[in-house]
Coordinates of C-alpha atoms in Angstrom, one line a residue:
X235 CA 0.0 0.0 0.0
X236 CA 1.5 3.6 -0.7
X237 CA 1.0 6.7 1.8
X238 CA -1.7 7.6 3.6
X239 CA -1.1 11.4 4.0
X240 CA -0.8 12.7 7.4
X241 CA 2.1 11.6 9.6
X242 CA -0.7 10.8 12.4
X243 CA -2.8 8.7 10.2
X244 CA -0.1 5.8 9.4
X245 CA 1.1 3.0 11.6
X246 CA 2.5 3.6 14.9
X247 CA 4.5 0.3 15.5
X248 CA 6.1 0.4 19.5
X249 CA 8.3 -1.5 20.8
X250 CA 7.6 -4.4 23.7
X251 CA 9.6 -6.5 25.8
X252 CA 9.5 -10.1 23.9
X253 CA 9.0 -12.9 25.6
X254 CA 11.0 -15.6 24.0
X255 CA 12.0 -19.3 24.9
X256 CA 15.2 -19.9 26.7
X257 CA 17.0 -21.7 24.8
X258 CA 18.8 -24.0 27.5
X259 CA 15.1 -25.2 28.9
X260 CA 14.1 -26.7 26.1
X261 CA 15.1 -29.3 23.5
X262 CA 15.6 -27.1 20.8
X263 CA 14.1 -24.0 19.0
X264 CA 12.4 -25.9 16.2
X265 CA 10.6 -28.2 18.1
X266 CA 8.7 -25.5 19.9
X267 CA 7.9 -23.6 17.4
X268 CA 4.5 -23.8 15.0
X269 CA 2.6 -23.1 12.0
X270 CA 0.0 -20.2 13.0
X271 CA -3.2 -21.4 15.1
X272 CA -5.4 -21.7 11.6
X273 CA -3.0 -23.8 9.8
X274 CA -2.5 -26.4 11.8
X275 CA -4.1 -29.6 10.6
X276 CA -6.3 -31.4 13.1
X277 CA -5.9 -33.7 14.9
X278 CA -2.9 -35.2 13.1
X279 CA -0.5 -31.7 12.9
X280 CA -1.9 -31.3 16.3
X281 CA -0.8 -34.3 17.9
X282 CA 2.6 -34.4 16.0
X283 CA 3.4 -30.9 17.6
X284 CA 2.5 -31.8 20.9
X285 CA 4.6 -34.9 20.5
X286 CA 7.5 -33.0 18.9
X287 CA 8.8 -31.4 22.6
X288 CA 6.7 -30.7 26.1
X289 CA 7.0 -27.0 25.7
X290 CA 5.8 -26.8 22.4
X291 CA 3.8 -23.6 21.8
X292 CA 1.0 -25.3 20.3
X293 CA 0.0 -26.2 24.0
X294 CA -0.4 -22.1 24.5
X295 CA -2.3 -21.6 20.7
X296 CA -4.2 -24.7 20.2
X297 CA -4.8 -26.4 24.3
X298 CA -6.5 -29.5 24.4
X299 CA -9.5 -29.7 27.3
X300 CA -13.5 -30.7 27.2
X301 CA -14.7 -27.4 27.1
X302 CA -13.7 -23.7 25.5
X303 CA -13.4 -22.4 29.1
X304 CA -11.3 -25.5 30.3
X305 CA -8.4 -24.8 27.4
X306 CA -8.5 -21.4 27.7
X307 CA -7.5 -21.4 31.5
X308 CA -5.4 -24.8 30.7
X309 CA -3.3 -22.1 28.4
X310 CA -3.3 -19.4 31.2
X311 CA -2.2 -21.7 33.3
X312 CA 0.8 -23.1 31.1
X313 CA 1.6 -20.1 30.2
X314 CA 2.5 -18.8 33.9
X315 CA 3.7 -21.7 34.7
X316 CA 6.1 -22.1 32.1
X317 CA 7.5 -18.4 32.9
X318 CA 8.0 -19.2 36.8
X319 CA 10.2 -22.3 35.5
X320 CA 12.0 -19.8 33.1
X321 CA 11.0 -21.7 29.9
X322 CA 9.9 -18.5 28.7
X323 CA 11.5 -15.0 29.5
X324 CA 11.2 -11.5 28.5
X325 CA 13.9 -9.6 27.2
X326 CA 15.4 -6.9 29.4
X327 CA 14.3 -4.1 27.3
X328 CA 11.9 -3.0 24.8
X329 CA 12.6 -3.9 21.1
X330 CA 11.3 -3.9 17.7
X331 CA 12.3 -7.7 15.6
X332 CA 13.9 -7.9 12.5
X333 CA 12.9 -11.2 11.8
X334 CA 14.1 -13.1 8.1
X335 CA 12.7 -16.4 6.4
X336 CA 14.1 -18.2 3.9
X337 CA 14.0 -21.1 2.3
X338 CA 15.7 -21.5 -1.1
X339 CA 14.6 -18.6 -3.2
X340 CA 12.0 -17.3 -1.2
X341 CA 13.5 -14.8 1.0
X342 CA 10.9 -12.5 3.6
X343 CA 12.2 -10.1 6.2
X344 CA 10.0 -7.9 8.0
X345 CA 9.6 -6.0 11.6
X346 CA 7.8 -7.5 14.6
X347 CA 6.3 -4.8 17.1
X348 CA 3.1 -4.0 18.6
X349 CA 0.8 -1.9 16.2
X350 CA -1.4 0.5 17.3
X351 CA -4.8 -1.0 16.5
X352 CA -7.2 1.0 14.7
X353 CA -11.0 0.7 12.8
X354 CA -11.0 -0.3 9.1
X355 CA -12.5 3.4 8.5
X356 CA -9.4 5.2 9.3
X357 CA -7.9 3.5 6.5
X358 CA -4.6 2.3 8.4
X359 CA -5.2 -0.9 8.7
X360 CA -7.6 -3.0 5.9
X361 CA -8.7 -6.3 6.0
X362 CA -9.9 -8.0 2.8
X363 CA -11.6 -10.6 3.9
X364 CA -14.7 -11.4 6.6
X365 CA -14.5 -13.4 9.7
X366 CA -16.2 -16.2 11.3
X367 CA -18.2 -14.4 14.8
X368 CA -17.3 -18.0 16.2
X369 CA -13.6 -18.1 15.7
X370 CA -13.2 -14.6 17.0
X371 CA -15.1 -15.7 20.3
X372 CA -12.9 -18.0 20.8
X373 CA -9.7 -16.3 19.6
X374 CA -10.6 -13.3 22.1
X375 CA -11.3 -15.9 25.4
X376 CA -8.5 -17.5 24.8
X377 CA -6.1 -13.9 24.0
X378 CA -8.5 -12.4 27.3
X379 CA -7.8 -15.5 29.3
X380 CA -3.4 -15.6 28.9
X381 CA -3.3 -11.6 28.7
X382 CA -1.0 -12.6 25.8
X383 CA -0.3 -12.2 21.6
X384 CA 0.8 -15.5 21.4
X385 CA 1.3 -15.0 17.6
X386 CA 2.3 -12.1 15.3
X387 CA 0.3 -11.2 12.3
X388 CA 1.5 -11.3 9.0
X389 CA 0.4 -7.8 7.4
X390 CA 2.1 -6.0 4.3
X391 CA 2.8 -2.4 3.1
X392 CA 4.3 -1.6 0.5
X393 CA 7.6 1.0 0.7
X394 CA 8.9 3.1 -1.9
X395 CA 11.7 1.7 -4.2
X396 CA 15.0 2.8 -3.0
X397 CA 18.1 3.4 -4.8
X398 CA 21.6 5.0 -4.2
X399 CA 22.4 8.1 -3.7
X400 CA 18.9 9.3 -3.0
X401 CA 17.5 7.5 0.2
X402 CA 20.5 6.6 2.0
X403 CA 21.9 6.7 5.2
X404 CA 25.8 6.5 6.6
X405 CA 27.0 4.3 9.3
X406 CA 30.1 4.7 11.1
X407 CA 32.1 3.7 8.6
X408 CA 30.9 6.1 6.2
X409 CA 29.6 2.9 3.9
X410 CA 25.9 4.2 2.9
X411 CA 22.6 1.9 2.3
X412 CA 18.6 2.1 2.2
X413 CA 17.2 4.0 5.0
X414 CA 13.9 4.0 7.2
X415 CA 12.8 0.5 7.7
X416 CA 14.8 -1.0 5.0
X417 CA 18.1 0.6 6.5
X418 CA 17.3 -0.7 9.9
X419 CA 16.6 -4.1 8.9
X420 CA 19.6 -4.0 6.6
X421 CA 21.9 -2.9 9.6
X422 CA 20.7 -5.8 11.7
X423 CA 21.8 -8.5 9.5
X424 CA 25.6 -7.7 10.5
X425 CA 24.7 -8.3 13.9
X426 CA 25.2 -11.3 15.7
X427 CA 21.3 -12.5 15.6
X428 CA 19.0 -13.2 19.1
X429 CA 18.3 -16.6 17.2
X430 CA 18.6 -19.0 14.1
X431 CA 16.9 -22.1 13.9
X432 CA 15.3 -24.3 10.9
X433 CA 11.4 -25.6 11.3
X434 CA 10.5 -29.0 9.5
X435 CA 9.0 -27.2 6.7
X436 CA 12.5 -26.4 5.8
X437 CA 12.0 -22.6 6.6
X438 CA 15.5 -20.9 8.4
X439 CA 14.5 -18.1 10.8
X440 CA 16.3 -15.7 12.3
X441 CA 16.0 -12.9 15.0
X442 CA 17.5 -9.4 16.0
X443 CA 16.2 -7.3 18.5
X444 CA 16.6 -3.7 17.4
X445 CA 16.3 -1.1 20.6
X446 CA 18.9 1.8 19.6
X447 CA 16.7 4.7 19.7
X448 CA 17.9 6.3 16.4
X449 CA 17.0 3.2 14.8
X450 CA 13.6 2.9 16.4
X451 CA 12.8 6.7 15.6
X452 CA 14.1 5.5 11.9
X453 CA 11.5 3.0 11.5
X454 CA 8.7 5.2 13.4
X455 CA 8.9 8.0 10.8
X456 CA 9.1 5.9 8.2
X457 CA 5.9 3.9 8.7
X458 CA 4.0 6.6 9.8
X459 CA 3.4 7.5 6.1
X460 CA 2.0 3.8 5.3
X461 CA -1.0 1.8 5.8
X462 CA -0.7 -1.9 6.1
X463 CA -2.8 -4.6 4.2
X464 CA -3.6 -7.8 6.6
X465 CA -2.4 -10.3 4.5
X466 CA -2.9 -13.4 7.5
X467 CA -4.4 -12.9 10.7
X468 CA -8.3 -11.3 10.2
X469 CA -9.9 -13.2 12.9
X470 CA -7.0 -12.1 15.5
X471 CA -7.0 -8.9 14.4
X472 CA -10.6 -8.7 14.7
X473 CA -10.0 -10.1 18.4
X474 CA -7.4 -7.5 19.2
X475 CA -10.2 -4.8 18.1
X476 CA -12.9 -6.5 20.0
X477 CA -10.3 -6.6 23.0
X478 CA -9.5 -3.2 23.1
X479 CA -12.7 -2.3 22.9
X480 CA -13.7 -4.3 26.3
X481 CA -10.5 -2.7 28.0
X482 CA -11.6 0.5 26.8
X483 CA -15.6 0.7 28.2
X484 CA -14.1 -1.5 31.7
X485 CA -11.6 1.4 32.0
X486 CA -13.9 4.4 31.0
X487 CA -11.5 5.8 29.1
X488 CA -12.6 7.4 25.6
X489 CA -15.1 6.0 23.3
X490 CA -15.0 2.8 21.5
X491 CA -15.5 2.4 18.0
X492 CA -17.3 -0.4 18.6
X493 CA -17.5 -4.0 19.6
X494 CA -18.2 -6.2 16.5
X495 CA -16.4 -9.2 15.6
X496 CA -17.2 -8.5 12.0
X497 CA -14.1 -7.2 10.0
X498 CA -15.2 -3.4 10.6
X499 CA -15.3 -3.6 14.0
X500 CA -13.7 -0.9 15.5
X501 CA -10.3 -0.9 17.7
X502 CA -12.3 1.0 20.9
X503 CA -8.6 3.0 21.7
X504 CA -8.4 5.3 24.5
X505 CA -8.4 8.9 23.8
X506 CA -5.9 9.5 26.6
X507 CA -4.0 6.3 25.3
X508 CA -4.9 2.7 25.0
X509 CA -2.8 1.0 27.4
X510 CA -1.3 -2.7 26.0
X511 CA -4.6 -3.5 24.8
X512 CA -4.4 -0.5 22.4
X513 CA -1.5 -2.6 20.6
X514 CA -1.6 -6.3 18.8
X515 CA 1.6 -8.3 18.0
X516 CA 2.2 -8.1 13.9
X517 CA 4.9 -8.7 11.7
X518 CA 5.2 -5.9 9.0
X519 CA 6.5 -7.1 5.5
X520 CA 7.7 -4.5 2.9
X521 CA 5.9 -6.6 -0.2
X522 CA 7.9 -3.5 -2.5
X523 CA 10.7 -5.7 -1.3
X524 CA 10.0 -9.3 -0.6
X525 CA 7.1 -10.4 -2.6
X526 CA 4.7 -12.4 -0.6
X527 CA 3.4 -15.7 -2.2
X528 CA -0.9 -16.3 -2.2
X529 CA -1.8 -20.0 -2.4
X530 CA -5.5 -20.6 -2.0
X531 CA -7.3 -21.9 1.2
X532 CA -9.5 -24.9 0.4
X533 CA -12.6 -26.5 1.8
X534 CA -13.5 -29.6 3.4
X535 CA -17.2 -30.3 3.9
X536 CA -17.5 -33.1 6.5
X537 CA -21.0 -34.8 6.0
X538 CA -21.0 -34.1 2.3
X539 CA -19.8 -37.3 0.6
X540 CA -18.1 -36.7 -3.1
X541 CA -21.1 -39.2 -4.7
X542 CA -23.7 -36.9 -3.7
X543 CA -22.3 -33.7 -4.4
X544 CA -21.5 -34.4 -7.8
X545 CA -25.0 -35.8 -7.5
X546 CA -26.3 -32.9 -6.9
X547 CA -24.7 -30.7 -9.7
X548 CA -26.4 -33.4 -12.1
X549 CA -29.5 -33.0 -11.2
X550 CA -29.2 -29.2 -12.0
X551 CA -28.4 -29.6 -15.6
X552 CA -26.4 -26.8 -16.8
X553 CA -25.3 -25.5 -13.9
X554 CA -21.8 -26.2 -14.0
X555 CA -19.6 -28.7 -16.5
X556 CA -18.3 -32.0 -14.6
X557 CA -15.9 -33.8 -15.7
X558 CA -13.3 -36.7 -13.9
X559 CA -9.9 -35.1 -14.7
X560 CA -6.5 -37.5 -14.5
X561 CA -4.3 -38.0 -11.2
X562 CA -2.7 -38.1 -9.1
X563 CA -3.2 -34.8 -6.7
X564 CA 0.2 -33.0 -8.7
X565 CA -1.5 -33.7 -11.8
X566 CA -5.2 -32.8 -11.6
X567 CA -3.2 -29.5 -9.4
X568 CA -2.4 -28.4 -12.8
X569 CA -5.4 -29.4 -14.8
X570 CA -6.7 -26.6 -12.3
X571 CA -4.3 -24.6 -12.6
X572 CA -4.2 -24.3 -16.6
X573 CA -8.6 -23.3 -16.1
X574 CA -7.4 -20.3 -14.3
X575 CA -7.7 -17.6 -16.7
X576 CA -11.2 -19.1 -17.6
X577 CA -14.4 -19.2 -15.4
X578 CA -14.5 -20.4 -12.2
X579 CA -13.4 -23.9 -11.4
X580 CA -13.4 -26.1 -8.3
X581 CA -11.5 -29.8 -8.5
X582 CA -13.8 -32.3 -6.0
X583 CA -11.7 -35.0 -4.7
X584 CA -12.3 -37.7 -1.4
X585 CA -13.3 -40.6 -3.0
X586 CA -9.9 -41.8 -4.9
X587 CA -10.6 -39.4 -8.0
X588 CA -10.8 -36.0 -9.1
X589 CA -13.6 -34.0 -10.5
X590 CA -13.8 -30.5 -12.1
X591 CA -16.5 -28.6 -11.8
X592 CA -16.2 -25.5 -14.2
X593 CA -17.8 -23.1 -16.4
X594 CA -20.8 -22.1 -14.3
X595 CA -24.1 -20.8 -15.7
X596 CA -23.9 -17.2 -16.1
X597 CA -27.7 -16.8 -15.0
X598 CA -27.1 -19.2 -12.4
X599 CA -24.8 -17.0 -10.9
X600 CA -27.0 -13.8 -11.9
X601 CA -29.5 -15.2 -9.4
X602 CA -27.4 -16.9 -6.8
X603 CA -24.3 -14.2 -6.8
X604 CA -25.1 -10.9 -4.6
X605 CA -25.3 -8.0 -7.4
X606 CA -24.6 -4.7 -5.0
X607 CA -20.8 -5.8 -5.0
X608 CA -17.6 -5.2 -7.3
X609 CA -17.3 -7.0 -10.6
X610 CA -13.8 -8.6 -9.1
X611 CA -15.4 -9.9 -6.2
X612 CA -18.6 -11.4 -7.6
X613 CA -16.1 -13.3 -10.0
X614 CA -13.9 -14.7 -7.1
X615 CA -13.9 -18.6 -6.6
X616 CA -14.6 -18.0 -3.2
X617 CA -18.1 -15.8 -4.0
X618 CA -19.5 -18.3 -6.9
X619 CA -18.4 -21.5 -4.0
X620 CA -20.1 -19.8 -1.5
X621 CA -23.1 -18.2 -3.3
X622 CA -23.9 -20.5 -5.9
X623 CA -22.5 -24.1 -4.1
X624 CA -22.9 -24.0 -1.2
X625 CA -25.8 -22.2 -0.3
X626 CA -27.9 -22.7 -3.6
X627 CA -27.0 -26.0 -4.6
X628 CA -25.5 -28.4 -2.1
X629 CA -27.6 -26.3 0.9
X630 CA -24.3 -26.6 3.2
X631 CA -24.4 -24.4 6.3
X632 CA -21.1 -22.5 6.7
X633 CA -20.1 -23.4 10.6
X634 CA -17.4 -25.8 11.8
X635 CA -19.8 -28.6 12.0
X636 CA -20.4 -28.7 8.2
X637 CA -17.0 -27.0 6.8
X638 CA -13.3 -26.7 7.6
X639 CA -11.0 -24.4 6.3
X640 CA -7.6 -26.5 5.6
X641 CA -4.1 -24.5 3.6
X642 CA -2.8 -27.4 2.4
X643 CA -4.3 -29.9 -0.7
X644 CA -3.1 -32.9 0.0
X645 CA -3.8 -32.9 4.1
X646 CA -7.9 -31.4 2.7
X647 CA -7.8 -34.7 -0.2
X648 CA -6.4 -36.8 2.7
X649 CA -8.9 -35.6 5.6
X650 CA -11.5 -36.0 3.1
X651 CA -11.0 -39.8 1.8
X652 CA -10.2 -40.7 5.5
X653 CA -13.8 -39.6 6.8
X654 CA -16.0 -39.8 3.3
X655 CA -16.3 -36.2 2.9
X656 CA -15.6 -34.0 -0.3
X657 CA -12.5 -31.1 -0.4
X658 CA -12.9 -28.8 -2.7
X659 CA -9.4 -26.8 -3.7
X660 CA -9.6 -23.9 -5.2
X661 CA -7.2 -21.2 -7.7
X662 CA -5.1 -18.7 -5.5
X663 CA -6.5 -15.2 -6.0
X664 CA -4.2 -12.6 -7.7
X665 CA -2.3 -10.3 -4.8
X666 CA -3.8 -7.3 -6.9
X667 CA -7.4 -7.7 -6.4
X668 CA -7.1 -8.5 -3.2
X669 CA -5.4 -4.9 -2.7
X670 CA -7.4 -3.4 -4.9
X671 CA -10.7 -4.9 -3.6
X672 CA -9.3 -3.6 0.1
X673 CA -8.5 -0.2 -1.4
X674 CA -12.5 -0.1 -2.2
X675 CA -13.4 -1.2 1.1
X676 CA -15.0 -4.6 0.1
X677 CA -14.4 -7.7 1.8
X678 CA -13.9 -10.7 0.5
X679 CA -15.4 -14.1 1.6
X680 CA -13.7 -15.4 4.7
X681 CA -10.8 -17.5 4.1
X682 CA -10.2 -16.7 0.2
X683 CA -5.9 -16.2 0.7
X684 CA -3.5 -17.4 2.2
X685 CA -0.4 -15.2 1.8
X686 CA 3.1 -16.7 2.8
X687 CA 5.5 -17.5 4.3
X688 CA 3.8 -17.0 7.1
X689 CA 5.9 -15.9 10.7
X690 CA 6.8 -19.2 12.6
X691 CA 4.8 -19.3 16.1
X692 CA 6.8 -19.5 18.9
X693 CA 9.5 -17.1 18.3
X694 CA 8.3 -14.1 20.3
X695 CA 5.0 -13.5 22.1
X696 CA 3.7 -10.3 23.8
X697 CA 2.7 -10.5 27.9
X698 CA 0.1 -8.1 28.3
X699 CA 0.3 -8.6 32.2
X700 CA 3.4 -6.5 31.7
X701 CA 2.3 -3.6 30.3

């Protein structure tokens, strides 16, 4: 995203004391460390990453009890605990992260801090896609519960090309380089780092703590003529606003801008200040810089067996084309791939084959496709699945009973042949209508991106207890 105007109207990113896992207590790095909360695939990810190490922070994101009250105070309770035994420890002072990713090629660095949280009107912050009330009710008893961030956000802005002589900056050695953000996190790659380690995925992470206060003022101005687009993280963001919100009206301290869990809910920020809850843990990636990959998010639909979905389609003759494409998952991957620049297209798989389902019926989706909305976004996968699918066709309520959200094809095609349900994968949507589409305002249907690399979990967390 470019500027914003006004100095006061960009993002104010602070730093916080992070509390990180001592390395000594625990078995290593990398085997406490996890995918974000959503990507996890359960209960087989889930069980391997409780297995992988005792202090794994999948115990803290993702606790295990009978009831939504028991794992909430299960994670407070780990949580505490595992700071009295010094698994986890603040740092002794305030910092902003550098924190890098790479993994062959793909390279990511970016800032973690705490943001200060604002509403969707103020144009600052923009979500592009809506949220599930459900998952925000439990994000926010779980977040209210610990009094932590237990996980950054992943949220992008996009800086202004740089290039000597204009835009740089001299260090001691009168060398010169990129400046604002891009200067600091340059600077902090010749520094010894906090820590390195390598997750299973084959991901290398590393971590500086940046506290010089000519580096932090650096990166202050420099954001405060950006807004940020949240490229992974709406329902916790949406629980940091609704948060705030609470703190505010207990406190009686300004005015709200409301309580929704919806994704224009407003951040409810003191107007004498906003305290910790004024602020949610992100990670801030320069996308002018290091591109950010957008795979899709598919569906599984749990009591909806492949035989009578496609059964379904049949009996509505000419709603869609259906044909059985060739395998294995790689394969019919790219026979999806290559409809992309066509209509919409969905590839149905659980029962040992695969099935497009393509080239809709344009009054079909006249009367099944809401008309008040963008062109872009009544043409999305995600709109004609929802709209037209699900609701008109195979009559699928959208709640965690009927419909889980899963990142990864093979682990949706897997989950789906295991327990005789259908996965439906989908294309990725194009980075620039999802910008553009957030530029106008208009959300897209929940869970239609999934931008990457995402931030590990694990690496740093925010204690709201400590201010």
């Amino acid at each position: 995203m470019n500027t914003t105007g006004p100095v006061d109207k960009g993002l104010r990113l602070i730093p916080f004391s992070g509390l990180r896992y001592v390395p000594e207590r625990v078995g290593s790095l990398s085997a406490v460390t996890s995918p974000p909360y959503d990507v996890v695939v359960r209960p087989d990810g889930l069980h391997h990453l409780e297995s992988a190490d005792p202090y794994n922070i999948v115990r803290l994101i993702l606790p295990q009890a009978a009831t939504a009250e028991e794992r909430h105070r299960q994670a407070a309770a780990t949580l505490r605990r595992w700071q009295a035994e010094g698994i986890l420890a603040p740092d002794p002072e305030p910092a902003l992260y550098v924190y890098e990713q790479r993994r062959g090629e793909v390279l990511q660095r970016g800032v973690i801090g705490a943001l200060a949280l604002s509403a969707p009107a103020d144009g600052i912050v923009l979500p592009h896609e809506d949220v599930m009330p459900d998952v925000v009710e439990d994000r926010a008893d779980l977040l209210r519960t610990t009094a932590a961030n237990l996980e950054p956000l992943l949220l992008t802005y996009r800086g202004e090309p740089q290039t000597a002589p204009a835009g740089t900056a001299s260090d001691a050695t009168g060398a010169t380089g990129p400046s604002g953000t891009s200067g600091v996190i340059e600077r902090a790659l010749g520094r010894p780092p906090l820590l390195t380690t390598t997750t299973e995925d084959g991901f290398s992470h590393r971590l500086w703590s940046v506290t010089d206060p000519g580096e932090l003022a650096e990166i202050s101005g420099d954001l405060a003529h950006h807004q940020a687009l949240i490229a992974d993280g709406h329902h916790r963001w949406a629980t940091y606003l609704r948060l705030s919100a609470e703190h505010t009206a207990a406190n009686g301290t300004g005015t709200g801008a409301g309580t929704g869990t919806g994704a224009g809910a407003g951040a409810g920020v003191a107007a004498d200040g906003p305290g910790p809850w004024g602020y949610g843990l992100v990670l801030l990636i320069d996308t002018a810089r290091y591109p950010l990959q957008v795979r899709a998010i598919h569906r599984l639909l749990h009591r909806l067996p492949v035989d009578r979905a496609l059964e379904a389609l049949h009996d509505a003759p000419g709603s869609f084309r259906v044909r059985t494409v060739e395998g294995p998952l790689p394969r019919a991957l790219e026979i999806l791939a290559e409809t992309a620049a066509a209509a919409n297209a969905f590839l149905l798989a659980g029962d040992g084959r695969f099935h497009l389902v393509d080239r809709p019926d344009q009054d079909l989706l006249a009367r099944t496709v809401r008309a008040d909305r963008p062109a872009a976004w009544r043409e999305l996968d995600a709109t004609v699945l929802h709209s037209t699918l699900l609701d008109h066709l195979w009559r699928i309520p959208d709640d965690p009973e009927h419909i889980a959200y899963i990142h990864d094809a093979e682990a949706a095609v897997t989950q789906a042949e295991r327990h005789g349900g259908t996965a439906v994968l989908l294309h990725p949507v194009r980075e620039d209508v999802v910008r553009e589409l957030a530029r106008q305002g208009v959300t897209m249907p929940r869970k239609s991106t999934s931008f990457g690399p995402k931030p590990a979990t694990g690496l740093v967390l925010r204690d709201l207890a400590r201010g």
